[in-house]
CSV table of C-alpha atoms in Angstrom, one decimal:
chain,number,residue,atom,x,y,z
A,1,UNK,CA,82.7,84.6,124.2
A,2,UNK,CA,82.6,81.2,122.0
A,3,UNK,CA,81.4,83.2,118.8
A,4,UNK,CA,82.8,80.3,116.7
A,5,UNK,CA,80.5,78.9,114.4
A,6,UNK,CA,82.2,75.2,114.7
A,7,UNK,CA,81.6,72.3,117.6
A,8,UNK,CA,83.6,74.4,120.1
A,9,UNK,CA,81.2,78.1,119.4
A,10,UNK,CA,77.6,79.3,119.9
A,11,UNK,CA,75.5,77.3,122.6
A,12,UNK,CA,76.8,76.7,126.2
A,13,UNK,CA,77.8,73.1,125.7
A,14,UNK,CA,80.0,73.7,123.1
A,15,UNK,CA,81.6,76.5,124.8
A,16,UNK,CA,82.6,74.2,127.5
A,17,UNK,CA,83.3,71.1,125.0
A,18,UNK,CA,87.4,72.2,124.7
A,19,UNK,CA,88.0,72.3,128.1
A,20,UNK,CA,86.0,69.4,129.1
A,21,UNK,CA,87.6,67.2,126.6
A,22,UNK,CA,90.8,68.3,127.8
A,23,UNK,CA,90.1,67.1,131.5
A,24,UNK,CA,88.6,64.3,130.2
A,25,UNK,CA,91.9,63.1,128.4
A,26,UNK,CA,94.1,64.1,130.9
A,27,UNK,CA,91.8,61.7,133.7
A,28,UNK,CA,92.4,59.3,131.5
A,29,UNK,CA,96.3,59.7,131.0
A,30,UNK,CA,96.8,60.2,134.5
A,31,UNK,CA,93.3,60.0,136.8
A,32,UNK,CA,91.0,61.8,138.9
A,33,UNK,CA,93.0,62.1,141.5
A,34,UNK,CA,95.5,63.9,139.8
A,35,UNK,CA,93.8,66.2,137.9
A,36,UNK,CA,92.8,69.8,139.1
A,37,UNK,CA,91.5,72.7,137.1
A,38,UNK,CA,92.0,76.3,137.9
A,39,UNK,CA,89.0,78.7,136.7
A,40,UNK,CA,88.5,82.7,137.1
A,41,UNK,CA,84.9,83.0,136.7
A,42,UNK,CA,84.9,86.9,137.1
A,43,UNK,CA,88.0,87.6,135.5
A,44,UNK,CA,87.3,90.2,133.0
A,45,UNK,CA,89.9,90.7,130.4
A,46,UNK,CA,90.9,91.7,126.6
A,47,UNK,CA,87.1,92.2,126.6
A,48,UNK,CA,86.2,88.4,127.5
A,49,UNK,CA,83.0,89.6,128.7
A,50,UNK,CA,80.0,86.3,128.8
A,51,UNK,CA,76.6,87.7,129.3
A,52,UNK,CA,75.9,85.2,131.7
A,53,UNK,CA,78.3,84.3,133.6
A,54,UNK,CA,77.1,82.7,136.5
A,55,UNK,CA,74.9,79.9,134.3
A,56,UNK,CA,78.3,79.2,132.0
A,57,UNK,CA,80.4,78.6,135.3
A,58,UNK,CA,77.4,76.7,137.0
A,59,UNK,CA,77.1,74.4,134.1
A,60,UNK,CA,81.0,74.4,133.9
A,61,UNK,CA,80.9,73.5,138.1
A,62,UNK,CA,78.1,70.6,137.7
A,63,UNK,CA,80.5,68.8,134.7
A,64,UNK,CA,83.7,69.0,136.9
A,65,UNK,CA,81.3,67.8,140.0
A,66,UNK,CA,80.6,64.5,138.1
A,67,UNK,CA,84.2,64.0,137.0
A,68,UNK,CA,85.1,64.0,140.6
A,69,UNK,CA,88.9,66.0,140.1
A,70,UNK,CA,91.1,66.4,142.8
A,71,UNK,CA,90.1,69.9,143.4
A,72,UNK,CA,88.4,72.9,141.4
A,73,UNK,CA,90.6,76.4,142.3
A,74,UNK,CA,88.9,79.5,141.5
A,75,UNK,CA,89.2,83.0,142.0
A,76,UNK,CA,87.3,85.8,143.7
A,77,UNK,CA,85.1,88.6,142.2
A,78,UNK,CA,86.5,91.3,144.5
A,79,UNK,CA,90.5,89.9,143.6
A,80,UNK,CA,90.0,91.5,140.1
A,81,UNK,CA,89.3,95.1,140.9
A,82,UNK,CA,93.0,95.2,141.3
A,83,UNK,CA,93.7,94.9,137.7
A,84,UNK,CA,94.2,98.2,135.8
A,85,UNK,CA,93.3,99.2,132.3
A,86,UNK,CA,90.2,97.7,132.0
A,87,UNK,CA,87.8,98.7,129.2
A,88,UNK,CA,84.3,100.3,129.8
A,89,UNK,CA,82.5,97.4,129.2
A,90,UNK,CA,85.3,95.3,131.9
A,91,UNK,CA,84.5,97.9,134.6
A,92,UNK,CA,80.7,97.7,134.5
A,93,UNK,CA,81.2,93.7,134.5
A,94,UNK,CA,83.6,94.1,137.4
A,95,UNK,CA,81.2,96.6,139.3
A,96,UNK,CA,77.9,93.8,139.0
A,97,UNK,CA,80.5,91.2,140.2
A,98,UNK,CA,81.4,92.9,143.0
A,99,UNK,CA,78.2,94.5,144.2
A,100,UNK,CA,75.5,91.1,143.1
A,101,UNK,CA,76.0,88.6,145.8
A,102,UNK,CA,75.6,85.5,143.1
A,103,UNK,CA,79.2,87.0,142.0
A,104,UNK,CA,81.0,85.1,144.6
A,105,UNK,CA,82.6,81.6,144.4
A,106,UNK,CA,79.5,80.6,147.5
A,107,UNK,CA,77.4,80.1,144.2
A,108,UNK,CA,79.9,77.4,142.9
A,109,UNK,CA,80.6,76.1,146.0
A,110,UNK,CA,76.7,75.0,146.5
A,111,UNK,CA,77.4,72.7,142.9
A,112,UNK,CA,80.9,71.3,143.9
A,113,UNK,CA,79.4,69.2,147.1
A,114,UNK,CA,82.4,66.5,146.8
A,115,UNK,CA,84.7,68.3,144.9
A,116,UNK,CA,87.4,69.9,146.8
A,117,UNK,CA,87.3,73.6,146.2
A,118,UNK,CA,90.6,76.3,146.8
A,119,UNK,CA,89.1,79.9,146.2
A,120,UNK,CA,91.6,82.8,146.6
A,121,UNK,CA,91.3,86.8,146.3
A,122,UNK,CA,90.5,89.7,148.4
A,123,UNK,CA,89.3,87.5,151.8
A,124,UNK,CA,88.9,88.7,154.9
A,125,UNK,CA,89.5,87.4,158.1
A,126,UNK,CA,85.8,87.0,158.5
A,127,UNK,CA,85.4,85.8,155.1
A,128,UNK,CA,88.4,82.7,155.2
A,129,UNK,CA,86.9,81.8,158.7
A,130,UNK,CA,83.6,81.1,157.0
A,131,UNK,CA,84.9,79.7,153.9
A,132,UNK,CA,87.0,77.4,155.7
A,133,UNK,CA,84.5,76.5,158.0
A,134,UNK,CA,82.3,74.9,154.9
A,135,UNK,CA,85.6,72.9,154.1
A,136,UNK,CA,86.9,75.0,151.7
A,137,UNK,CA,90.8,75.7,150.9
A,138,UNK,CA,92.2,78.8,150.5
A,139,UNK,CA,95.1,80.4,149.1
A,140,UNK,CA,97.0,83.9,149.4
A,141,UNK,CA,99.8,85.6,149.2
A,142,UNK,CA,98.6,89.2,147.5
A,143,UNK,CA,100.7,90.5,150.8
A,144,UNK,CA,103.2,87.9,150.9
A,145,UNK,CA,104.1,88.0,147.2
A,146,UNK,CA,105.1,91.8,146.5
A,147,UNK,CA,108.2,93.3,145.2
C-alpha cells in the first residue's frame, strides 16, 4: 500500500494526503455537515494488504475527528470473511482481523469521540445492543438484501 515514490506514496501522511485533500475540498464546496466518508479498514482485496493497519486507520480516524464530518461509516472485520477468492496473503490478514480484538471498529470508535460513527457487518444482537448503546449507528441488510 502507497509504494509511490511522489507526495501521495511512502510515509503514512502521504498515504492519507489524497483522500484528505479530497474531504477537505469537498467541506469546502459544500460543509461539514454534508460531508461523510465511508472506510473499510479490514477489507482485504486485489492484495491491498497494509502492514499496519490499525495505526494507518487510527491516524486516518484522528484527521476526520478534527474535521468534524457528518459521520465516519465503516465496516466490520468479521463482514469480510464472506468474500471468496482471496489470496494467501488476504486470508492470513483476514484470520488476524478476525481473531485480534484491536481488529474491530471499538478501536476507531475510541478516536471518533464527536464524530458520528455507522459501522455495519456480521453484528449480533448482543453486539448492535452494545454498539448502539455507546451512540453508535448501524446498518444492515446482509439478510434483507439477497437474491
Amino acid at each position: 500500500m502507497g509504494i509511490s515514490s511522489d507526495q501521495y506514496g511512502g510515509s503514512l501522511e502521504n498515504r492519507l494526503r489524497f483522500t484528505l485533500e479530497v474531504i477537505d475540498a469537498v467541506v469546502a464546496a459544500i460543509g461539514k455537515e454534508r460531508t461523510a466518508i465511508r472506510l473499510s479498514p479490514f477489507v482485504v482485496l486485489s492484495q491491498a494488504l497494509d502492514s499496519d493497519r490499525i495505526t494507518t486507520y487510527s491516524k486516518y480516524s484522528e484527521e476526520l475527528e478534527k474535521r468534524g464530518l457528518a459521520y465516519v461509516h465503516m465496516i466490520e472485520a468479521r463482514y469480510v470473511n464472506r468474500i471468496r477468492g482471496k489470496t494467501g496473503a488476504e486470508r492470513r490478514e483476514q484470520e488476524k482481523a478476525e481473531t485480534d480484538l484491536r481488529y474491530t471498529l471499538w478501536t476507531f470508535r475510541r478516536i471518533l469521540k464527536t464524530t458520528p460513527l455507522i459501522g455495519a457487518g456480521g453484528y449480533t444482537v448482543k453486539s448492535a445492543r452494545e454498539a448502539i448503546s455507546e451512540g453508535w449507528l448501524l446498518c444492515g441488510g446482509d439478510w434483507c438484501v439477497t437474491s
